[in-house]
Amino acid sequence: MSTLEPPSDRQTLPGMHMPAHGGATAAWRERHLLKNTLAALAAIYVVSIAAYLALAAHLAAGPGTVTTAALALLAILALVIRALPGHEHRRFGPANIITAIRASMVSFFGAAMIVGDVANGSVPPVVILLVVIALALDGIDGYLARRTRLQSAFGGRFDMEVDALLILLLSVSALLLGKAGGWVLAIGLMRYGFVLAQTVLPFLKAPLAPSFRRKLICVVQVAALCLILLPGIVPPASTAIAAIALALISYSFAADIIHLARQRFTTA
C-alpha cells in the first residue's frame, strides 16, 4: 500500500472502535496536507528568492532589500503552516498557492519601499507592476478555491491577511513619498485596530457574512493607494484620493461594527 493512501477498513484491528479509525484517518490527512503544503511553499520560496535577487539587481537595491523580503516571506509562510489546522482538505490547493505568491510579491514591495530607499524618489514601474499583479491575482484565488472545492476558513483568512498587509504597506509608502500626511496610516491600520478591539469588545469576534461591499471597498483601497504612488499624482490630488479611501474604509468598518453590536443585543 502506498504511504499516501489513508488507512482502510481492512486495517482495523479486532475490537478497534470507529473513533480510533476516524482519528487515524484524520492524522493521515493532516500529514498529507503538511507534506503537500511544505512542498508547495518551499518551491514558492526558492523561486521568490531568485526573483528578489533579479529585481534587486534591476533596481540597484542593496542586499538589505532581498534579506528583508526573504525574512518577511519566511515569517508569513511560517504563520501559514501554523494555521494549517483551519484547512480541512488534504491539499494546500491552487488558490492558496496563488495567495502565497501574492504574499511573496507583497513582501518584496514592502522591502523595496521601506528598506531599499526606493521611496526617496519616484517609484520604479516594476514595483508598481508588482502591486498591480498582486491585486489582479486577488480576484483569482477565490475563484480557484470555489472551482476546486477547496474553500476553507484558513484560505479566506490567509487571503484577507495578505490584503491587509498590502494595504498597510501601501499606506506607509504613501507617507514616505509625501503623498499624504501621517493620517494616511489609518487606512492600513484599520484592520489591525479592529482585531485589537476584539480583545476588549468580544462581540466583534462574531462571524460576518460575506459582503460584496466589503470586497469592493478593499479593492478600491488598494487601487486608490496604487494610484497615488504614480509620479504625476501629487498633493493636493493625492491627498484627496487618500482621504476618500480613508472615508470609504471607515464607513465599511463602522457598518460592520454597528451590525455586530445590533446582533449582540438581538441574540442576548
Short mmCIF file of N, CA, C and O in Angstrom, two decimals, residues 29-133:
data_model
loop_
_atom_site.label_atom_id
_atom_site.label_comp_id
_atom_site.label_asym_id
_atom_site.label_seq_id
_atom_site.Cartn_x
_atom_site.Cartn_y
_atom_site.Cartn_z
N ARG A 29 -4.60 12.49 7.01
CA ARG A 29 -4.92 13.67 6.20
C ARG A 29 -4.07 14.86 6.61
O ARG A 29 -3.61 15.62 5.76
N GLU A 30 -3.84 15.02 7.90
CA GLU A 30 -3.01 16.12 8.38
C GLU A 30 -1.58 15.98 7.89
O GLU A 30 -0.95 16.96 7.49
N ARG A 31 -1.05 14.75 7.94
CA ARG A 31 0.32 14.52 7.45
C ARG A 31 0.42 14.77 5.96
O ARG A 31 1.38 15.38 5.48
N HIS A 32 -0.58 14.31 5.22
CA HIS A 32 -0.59 14.52 3.77
C HIS A 32 -0.66 16.01 3.44
O HIS A 32 0.05 16.50 2.57
N LEU A 33 -1.53 16.72 4.15
CA LEU A 33 -1.66 18.16 3.93
C LEU A 33 -0.36 18.88 4.24
O LEU A 33 0.07 19.76 3.49
N LEU A 34 0.29 18.50 5.34
CA LEU A 34 1.54 19.15 5.73
C LEU A 34 2.62 18.92 4.67
O LEU A 34 3.33 19.86 4.29
N LYS A 35 2.75 17.68 4.19
CA LYS A 35 3.75 17.39 3.16
C LYS A 35 3.46 18.17 1.88
O LYS A 35 4.37 18.73 1.27
N ASN A 36 2.20 18.18 1.49
CA ASN A 36 1.81 18.88 0.27
C ASN A 36 2.06 20.38 0.40
O ASN A 36 2.56 21.03 -0.52
N THR A 37 1.75 20.93 1.58
CA THR A 37 1.94 22.36 1.82
C THR A 37 3.41 22.73 1.84
O THR A 37 3.83 23.72 1.23
N LEU A 38 4.21 21.95 2.55
CA LEU A 38 5.65 22.23 2.64
C LEU A 38 6.30 22.19 1.25
O LEU A 38 7.16 23.03 0.95
N ALA A 39 5.90 21.24 0.42
CA ALA A 39 6.46 21.14 -0.92
C ALA A 39 6.11 22.38 -1.75
O ALA A 39 6.96 22.96 -2.43
N ALA A 40 4.84 22.81 -1.66
CA ALA A 40 4.40 23.97 -2.42
C ALA A 40 5.08 25.24 -1.93
O ALA A 40 5.58 26.05 -2.73
N LEU A 41 5.14 25.43 -0.61
CA LEU A 41 5.72 26.65 -0.07
C LEU A 41 7.24 26.70 -0.27
O LEU A 41 7.80 27.78 -0.49
N ALA A 42 7.89 25.54 -0.21
CA ALA A 42 9.34 25.51 -0.45
C ALA A 42 9.65 25.94 -1.88
O ALA A 42 10.59 26.71 -2.12
N ALA A 43 8.85 25.45 -2.83
CA ALA A 43 9.05 25.83 -4.23
C ALA A 43 8.82 27.32 -4.43
O ALA A 43 9.60 28.01 -5.11
N ILE A 44 7.76 27.84 -3.82
CA ILE A 44 7.46 29.28 -3.92
C ILE A 44 8.59 30.10 -3.31
O ILE A 44 9.00 31.12 -3.87
N TYR A 45 9.13 29.65 -2.19
CA TYR A 45 10.18 30.40 -1.51
C TYR A 45 11.46 30.44 -2.34
O TYR A 45 12.09 31.50 -2.49
N VAL A 46 11.83 29.32 -2.90
CA VAL A 46 13.06 29.26 -3.71
C VAL A 46 12.92 30.16 -4.94
O VAL A 46 13.83 30.94 -5.26
N VAL A 47 11.79 30.07 -5.62
CA VAL A 47 11.57 30.90 -6.80
C VAL A 47 11.52 32.38 -6.41
O VAL A 47 12.03 33.25 -7.13
N SER A 48 10.94 32.67 -5.26
CA SER A 48 10.84 34.06 -4.79
C SER A 48 12.22 34.66 -4.54
O SER A 48 12.48 35.81 -4.91
N ILE A 49 13.11 33.89 -3.92
CA ILE A 49 14.46 34.40 -3.65
C ILE A 49 15.17 34.73 -4.95
O ILE A 49 15.83 35.78 -5.07
N ALA A 50 15.02 33.85 -5.93
CA ALA A 50 15.64 34.11 -7.24
C ALA A 50 15.05 35.38 -7.87
O ALA A 50 15.78 36.21 -8.43
N ALA A 51 13.73 35.54 -7.76
CA ALA A 51 13.08 36.73 -8.31
C ALA A 51 13.52 37.98 -7.55
O ALA A 51 13.73 39.04 -8.15
N TYR A 52 13.66 37.87 -6.23
CA TYR A 52 14.11 39.02 -5.42
C TYR A 52 15.50 39.49 -5.86
O TYR A 52 15.75 40.69 -5.97
N LEU A 53 16.39 38.53 -6.08
CA LEU A 53 17.74 38.88 -6.49
C LEU A 53 17.74 39.60 -7.84
O LEU A 53 18.45 40.59 -8.04
N ALA A 54 16.91 39.10 -8.77
CA ALA A 54 16.83 39.71 -10.09
C ALA A 54 16.22 41.11 -10.01
O ALA A 54 16.72 42.06 -10.65
N LEU A 55 15.17 41.25 -9.22
CA LEU A 55 14.53 42.56 -9.07
C LEU A 55 15.44 43.56 -8.37
O LEU A 55 15.50 44.73 -8.76
N ALA A 56 16.16 43.09 -7.34
CA ALA A 56 17.07 43.99 -6.63
C ALA A 56 18.18 44.48 -7.55
O ALA A 56 18.59 45.65 -7.49
N ALA A 57 18.66 43.59 -8.41
CA ALA A 57 19.71 43.98 -9.36
C ALA A 57 19.15 45.00 -10.35
O ALA A 57 19.82 45.98 -10.71
N HIS A 58 17.91 44.80 -10.79
CA HIS A 58 17.28 45.73 -11.73
C HIS A 58 17.09 47.11 -11.10
O HIS A 58 17.25 48.13 -11.77
N LEU A 59 16.76 47.11 -9.81
CA LEU A 59 16.51 48.37 -9.11
C LEU A 59 17.77 48.97 -8.51
O LEU A 59 17.72 50.06 -7.92
N ALA A 60 18.87 48.24 -8.62
CA ALA A 60 20.14 48.66 -8.00
C ALA A 60 19.95 48.83 -6.50
O ALA A 60 20.52 49.74 -5.87
N ALA A 61 19.13 47.96 -5.91
CA ALA A 61 18.88 47.99 -4.47
C ALA A 61 19.95 47.17 -3.75
O ALA A 61 20.50 46.23 -4.31
N GLY A 62 20.19 47.50 -2.52
CA GLY A 62 21.21 46.80 -1.75
C GLY A 62 20.74 45.44 -1.27
O GLY A 62 19.56 45.08 -1.41
N PRO A 63 21.65 44.67 -0.67
CA PRO A 63 21.30 43.33 -0.17
C PRO A 63 20.24 43.36 0.92
O PRO A 63 19.56 42.37 1.17
N GLY A 64 20.12 44.49 1.60
CA GLY A 64 19.13 44.60 2.66
C GLY A 64 17.71 44.40 2.15
O GLY A 64 16.86 43.88 2.87
N THR A 65 17.46 44.80 0.91
CA THR A 65 16.12 44.64 0.34
C THR A 65 15.78 43.17 0.19
O THR A 65 14.70 42.72 0.57
N VAL A 66 16.73 42.40 -0.37
CA VAL A 66 16.50 40.97 -0.57
C VAL A 66 16.37 40.26 0.77
O VAL A 66 15.48 39.42 0.97
N THR A 67 17.25 40.59 1.71
CA THR A 67 17.22 39.95 3.02
C THR A 67 15.91 40.23 3.75
O THR A 67 15.28 39.31 4.31
N THR A 68 15.48 41.48 3.72
CA THR A 68 14.24 41.84 4.40
C THR A 68 13.04 41.15 3.76
O THR A 68 12.16 40.63 4.46
N ALA A 69 12.99 41.15 2.44
CA ALA A 69 11.88 40.50 1.73
C ALA A 69 11.86 39.00 2.02
O ALA A 69 10.80 38.41 2.26
N ALA A 70 13.05 38.38 2.02
CA ALA A 70 13.15 36.94 2.27
C ALA A 70 12.70 36.60 3.69
O ALA A 70 11.97 35.62 3.91
N LEU A 71 13.11 37.40 4.66
CA LEU A 71 12.73 37.15 6.05
C LEU A 71 11.24 37.38 6.27
O LEU A 71 10.57 36.64 7.00
N ALA A 72 10.71 38.43 5.62
CA ALA A 72 9.28 38.72 5.75
C ALA A 72 8.45 37.58 5.17
O ALA A 72 7.47 37.13 5.79
N LEU A 73 8.84 37.09 4.01
CA LEU A 73 8.11 35.99 3.38
C LEU A 73 8.22 34.72 4.23
O LEU A 73 7.25 33.99 4.39
N LEU A 74 9.40 34.48 4.77
CA LEU A 74 9.60 33.30 5.62
C LEU A 74 8.68 33.35 6.84
O LEU A 74 8.09 32.34 7.23
N ALA A 75 8.56 34.54 7.43
CA ALA A 75 7.68 34.70 8.59
C ALA A 75 6.22 34.44 8.21
O ALA A 75 5.48 33.77 8.95
N ILE A 76 5.81 34.95 7.06
CA ILE A 76 4.43 34.75 6.60
C ILE A 76 4.16 33.26 6.37
O ILE A 76 3.14 32.72 6.81
N LEU A 77 5.09 32.57 5.71
CA LEU A 77 4.90 31.15 5.41
C LEU A 77 4.91 30.32 6.69
O LEU A 77 4.19 29.30 6.78
N ALA A 78 5.69 30.73 7.68
CA ALA A 78 5.69 30.02 8.96
C ALA A 78 4.32 30.15 9.63
O ALA A 78 3.81 29.17 10.20
N LEU A 79 3.72 31.33 9.56
CA LEU A 79 2.39 31.53 10.12
C LEU A 79 1.35 30.71 9.36
O LEU A 79 0.38 30.21 9.95
N VAL A 80 1.56 30.58 8.05
CA VAL A 80 0.64 29.78 7.23
C VAL A 80 0.66 28.32 7.69
O VAL A 80 -0.39 27.69 7.87
N ILE A 81 1.86 27.78 7.90
CA ILE A 81 1.99 26.40 8.34
C ILE A 81 1.36 26.21 9.72
O ILE A 81 0.68 25.22 9.99
N ARG A 82 1.54 27.19 10.58
CA ARG A 82 0.97 27.11 11.92
C ARG A 82 -0.56 27.09 11.88
O ARG A 82 -1.21 26.47 12.72
N ALA A 83 -1.13 27.79 10.89
CA ALA A 83 -2.59 27.90 10.80
C ALA A 83 -3.22 26.78 9.97
O ALA A 83 -4.44 26.78 9.79
N LEU A 84 -2.44 25.83 9.50
CA LEU A 84 -2.96 24.78 8.63
C LEU A 84 -4.14 23.99 9.18
O LEU A 84 -4.99 23.53 8.40
N PRO A 85 -4.25 23.77 10.51
CA PRO A 85 -5.41 23.02 11.00
C PRO A 85 -6.75 23.62 10.58
O PRO A 85 -7.77 22.93 10.59
N GLY A 86 -6.78 24.89 10.20
CA GLY A 86 -8.01 25.51 9.74
C GLY A 86 -8.36 25.17 8.29
O GLY A 86 -9.40 25.59 7.79
N HIS A 87 -7.48 24.40 7.64
CA HIS A 87 -7.71 23.98 6.25
C HIS A 87 -8.08 22.50 6.28
O HIS A 87 -7.21 21.64 6.43
N GLU A 88 -9.35 22.21 6.13
CA GLU A 88 -9.81 20.84 6.35
C GLU A 88 -9.66 19.92 5.14
O GLU A 88 -10.28 18.86 5.09
N HIS A 89 -8.85 20.30 4.17
CA HIS A 89 -8.66 19.47 2.98
C HIS A 89 -7.30 18.78 2.99
O HIS A 89 -6.42 19.11 3.79
N ARG A 90 -7.12 17.83 2.09
CA ARG A 90 -5.86 17.08 2.03
C ARG A 90 -4.80 17.80 1.22
O ARG A 90 -3.64 17.44 1.26
N ARG A 91 -5.21 18.78 0.42
CA ARG A 91 -4.26 19.52 -0.42
C ARG A 91 -4.25 20.99 -0.05
O ARG A 91 -5.26 21.55 0.36
N PHE A 92 -3.08 21.59 -0.22
CA PHE A 92 -2.96 23.03 0.01
C PHE A 92 -3.82 23.78 -0.99
O PHE A 92 -4.50 24.75 -0.64
N GLY A 93 -3.81 23.32 -2.23
CA GLY A 93 -4.71 23.85 -3.25
C GLY A 93 -4.15 25.02 -4.04
O GLY A 93 -3.35 25.80 -3.53
N PRO A 94 -4.57 25.14 -5.30
CA PRO A 94 -4.08 26.21 -6.17
C PRO A 94 -4.44 27.61 -5.68
O PRO A 94 -3.70 28.56 -5.88
N ALA A 95 -5.59 27.75 -5.01
CA ALA A 95 -6.00 29.07 -4.53
C ALA A 95 -5.01 29.58 -3.47
O ALA A 95 -4.57 30.73 -3.51
N ASN A 96 -4.64 28.72 -2.54
CA ASN A 96 -3.68 29.11 -1.50
C ASN A 96 -2.28 29.31 -2.07
O ASN A 96 -1.51 30.13 -1.56
N ILE A 97 -1.96 28.58 -3.13
CA ILE A 97 -0.67 28.79 -3.80
C ILE A 97 -0.63 30.19 -4.41
O ILE A 97 0.37 30.90 -4.29
N ILE A 98 -1.73 30.59 -5.04
CA ILE A 98 -1.81 31.94 -5.61
C ILE A 98 -1.67 32.98 -4.50
O ILE A 98 -0.97 34.00 -4.66
N THR A 99 -2.33 32.75 -3.36
CA THR A 99 -2.24 33.70 -2.25
C THR A 99 -0.81 33.78 -1.72
O THR A 99 -0.33 34.86 -1.36
N ALA A 100 -0.11 32.63 -1.67
CA ALA A 100 1.27 32.63 -1.22
C ALA A 100 2.17 33.39 -2.19
O ALA A 100 3.11 34.09 -1.76
N ILE A 101 1.89 33.29 -3.47
CA ILE A 101 2.64 34.05 -4.48
C ILE A 101 2.38 35.54 -4.28
O ILE A 101 3.30 36.37 -4.38
N ARG A 102 1.14 35.89 -3.98
CA ARG A 102 0.82 37.29 -3.68
C ARG A 102 1.59 37.78 -2.46
O ARG A 102 2.08 38.91 -2.42
N ALA A 103 1.69 36.92 -1.46
CA ALA A 103 2.45 37.27 -0.25
C ALA A 103 3.91 37.51 -0.58
O ALA A 103 4.55 38.40 -0.01
N SER A 104 4.44 36.75 -1.53
CA SER A 104 5.82 36.94 -1.97
C SER A 104 6.00 38.31 -2.61
O SER A 104 6.97 39.03 -2.33
N MET A 105 5.06 38.69 -3.46
CA MET A 105 5.13 39.99 -4.12
C MET A 105 5.00 41.13 -3.12
O MET A 105 5.72 42.13 -3.19
N VAL A 106 4.08 40.98 -2.17
CA VAL A 106 3.87 42.00 -1.15
C VAL A 106 5.12 42.16 -0.29
O VAL A 106 5.49 43.28 0.08
N SER A 107 5.78 41.05 0.02
CA SER A 107 6.99 41.11 0.84
C SER A 107 8.09 41.91 0.15
O SER A 107 8.75 42.75 0.79
N PHE A 108 8.27 41.69 -1.14
CA PHE A 108 9.31 42.44 -1.86
C PHE A 108 8.93 43.90 -2.00
O PHE A 108 9.79 44.79 -1.86
N PHE A 109 7.66 44.17 -2.25
CA PHE A 109 7.21 45.56 -2.36
C PHE A 109 7.51 46.32 -1.07
O PHE A 109 8.06 47.42 -1.10
N GLY A 110 7.16 45.72 0.06
CA GLY A 110 7.41 46.38 1.33
C GLY A 110 8.88 46.61 1.58
O GLY A 110 9.29 47.69 2.04
N ALA A 111 9.71 45.60 1.28
CA ALA A 111 11.15 45.74 1.48
C ALA A 111 11.73 46.82 0.58
O ALA A 111 12.57 47.62 1.00
N ALA A 112 11.27 46.86 -0.67
CA ALA A 112 11.79 47.85 -1.62
C ALA A 112 11.44 49.27 -1.20
O ALA A 112 12.25 50.19 -1.32
N MET A 113 10.23 49.45 -0.69
CA MET A 113 9.77 50.79 -0.33
C MET A 113 10.35 51.27 1.00
O MET A 113 10.65 52.45 1.15
N ILE A 114 10.49 50.36 1.95
CA ILE A 114 10.90 50.76 3.30
C ILE A 114 12.40 50.65 3.53
O ILE A 114 13.03 51.53 4.11
N VAL A 115 12.99 49.55 3.04
CA VAL A 115 14.42 49.30 3.28
C VAL A 115 15.28 49.73 2.10
O VAL A 115 16.40 50.20 2.27
N GLY A 116 14.73 49.59 0.90
CA GLY A 116 15.53 49.83 -0.29
C GLY A 116 15.66 51.27 -0.72
O GLY A 116 16.21 51.56 -1.78
N ASP A 117 15.12 52.19 0.07
CA ASP A 117 15.21 53.62 -0.23
C ASP A 117 14.59 53.98 -1.59
O ASP A 117 14.94 54.98 -2.19
N VAL A 118 13.70 53.12 -2.06
CA VAL A 118 13.02 53.43 -3.32
C VAL A 118 12.16 54.68 -3.15
O VAL A 118 11.98 55.47 -4.07
N ALA A 119 11.63 54.86 -1.93
CA ALA A 119 10.71 55.97 -1.69
C ALA A 119 11.40 57.33 -1.68
O ALA A 119 10.75 58.35 -1.51
N ASN A 120 12.70 57.36 -1.86
CA ASN A 120 13.41 58.65 -1.89
C ASN A 120 13.21 59.37 -3.22
O ASN A 120 13.73 60.45 -3.42
N GLY A 121 12.53 58.76 -4.12
CA GLY A 121 12.25 59.39 -5.41
C GLY A 121 10.95 58.81 -5.95
O GLY A 121 10.08 58.41 -5.20
N SER A 122 10.83 58.77 -7.25
CA SER A 122 9.64 58.17 -7.84
C SER A 122 9.72 56.66 -7.74
O SER A 122 10.80 56.07 -7.70
N VAL A 123 8.57 56.03 -7.68
CA VAL A 123 8.51 54.57 -7.55
C VAL A 123 8.77 53.95 -8.92
O VAL A 123 8.08 54.28 -9.89
N PRO A 124 9.73 53.02 -9.03
CA PRO A 124 10.01 52.37 -10.31
C PRO A 124 8.78 51.64 -10.83
O PRO A 124 8.02 51.05 -10.04
N PRO A 125 8.56 51.65 -12.12
CA PRO A 125 7.38 50.97 -12.69
C PRO A 125 7.28 49.50 -12.31
O PRO A 125 6.18 49.00 -12.11
N VAL A 126 8.42 48.81 -12.19
CA VAL A 126 8.38 47.39 -11.86
C VAL A 126 7.80 47.16 -10.48
O VAL A 126 7.13 46.15 -10.22
N VAL A 127 8.03 48.09 -9.56
CA VAL A 127 7.49 47.96 -8.20
C VAL A 127 5.97 48.15 -8.21
O VAL A 127 5.23 47.40 -7.56
N ILE A 128 5.51 49.14 -8.97
CA ILE A 128 4.07 49.35 -9.09
C ILE A 128 3.43 48.17 -9.80
O ILE A 128 2.33 47.73 -9.44
N LEU A 129 4.14 47.62 -10.79
CA LEU A 129 3.62 46.46 -11.51
C LEU A 129 3.41 45.27 -10.58
O LEU A 129 2.44 44.53 -10.72
N LEU A 130 4.32 45.09 -9.64
CA LEU A 130 4.18 44.01 -8.66
C LEU A 130 2.87 44.13 -7.90
O LEU A 130 2.15 43.15 -7.69
N VAL A 131 2.56 45.35 -7.47
CA VAL A 131 1.34 45.57 -6.70
C VAL A 131 0.12 45.35 -7.58
O VAL A 131 -0.88 44.75 -7.13
N VAL A 132 0.17 45.80 -8.81
CA VAL A 132 -0.96 45.62 -9.74
C VAL A 132 -1.21 44.13 -9.98
O VAL A 132 -2.36 43.67 -9.98
N ILE A 133 -0.14 43.35 -10.15
CA ILE A 133 -0.29 41.91 -10.37
C ILE A 133 -0.86 41.25 -9.12
O ILE A 133 -1.74 40.39 -9.20
#
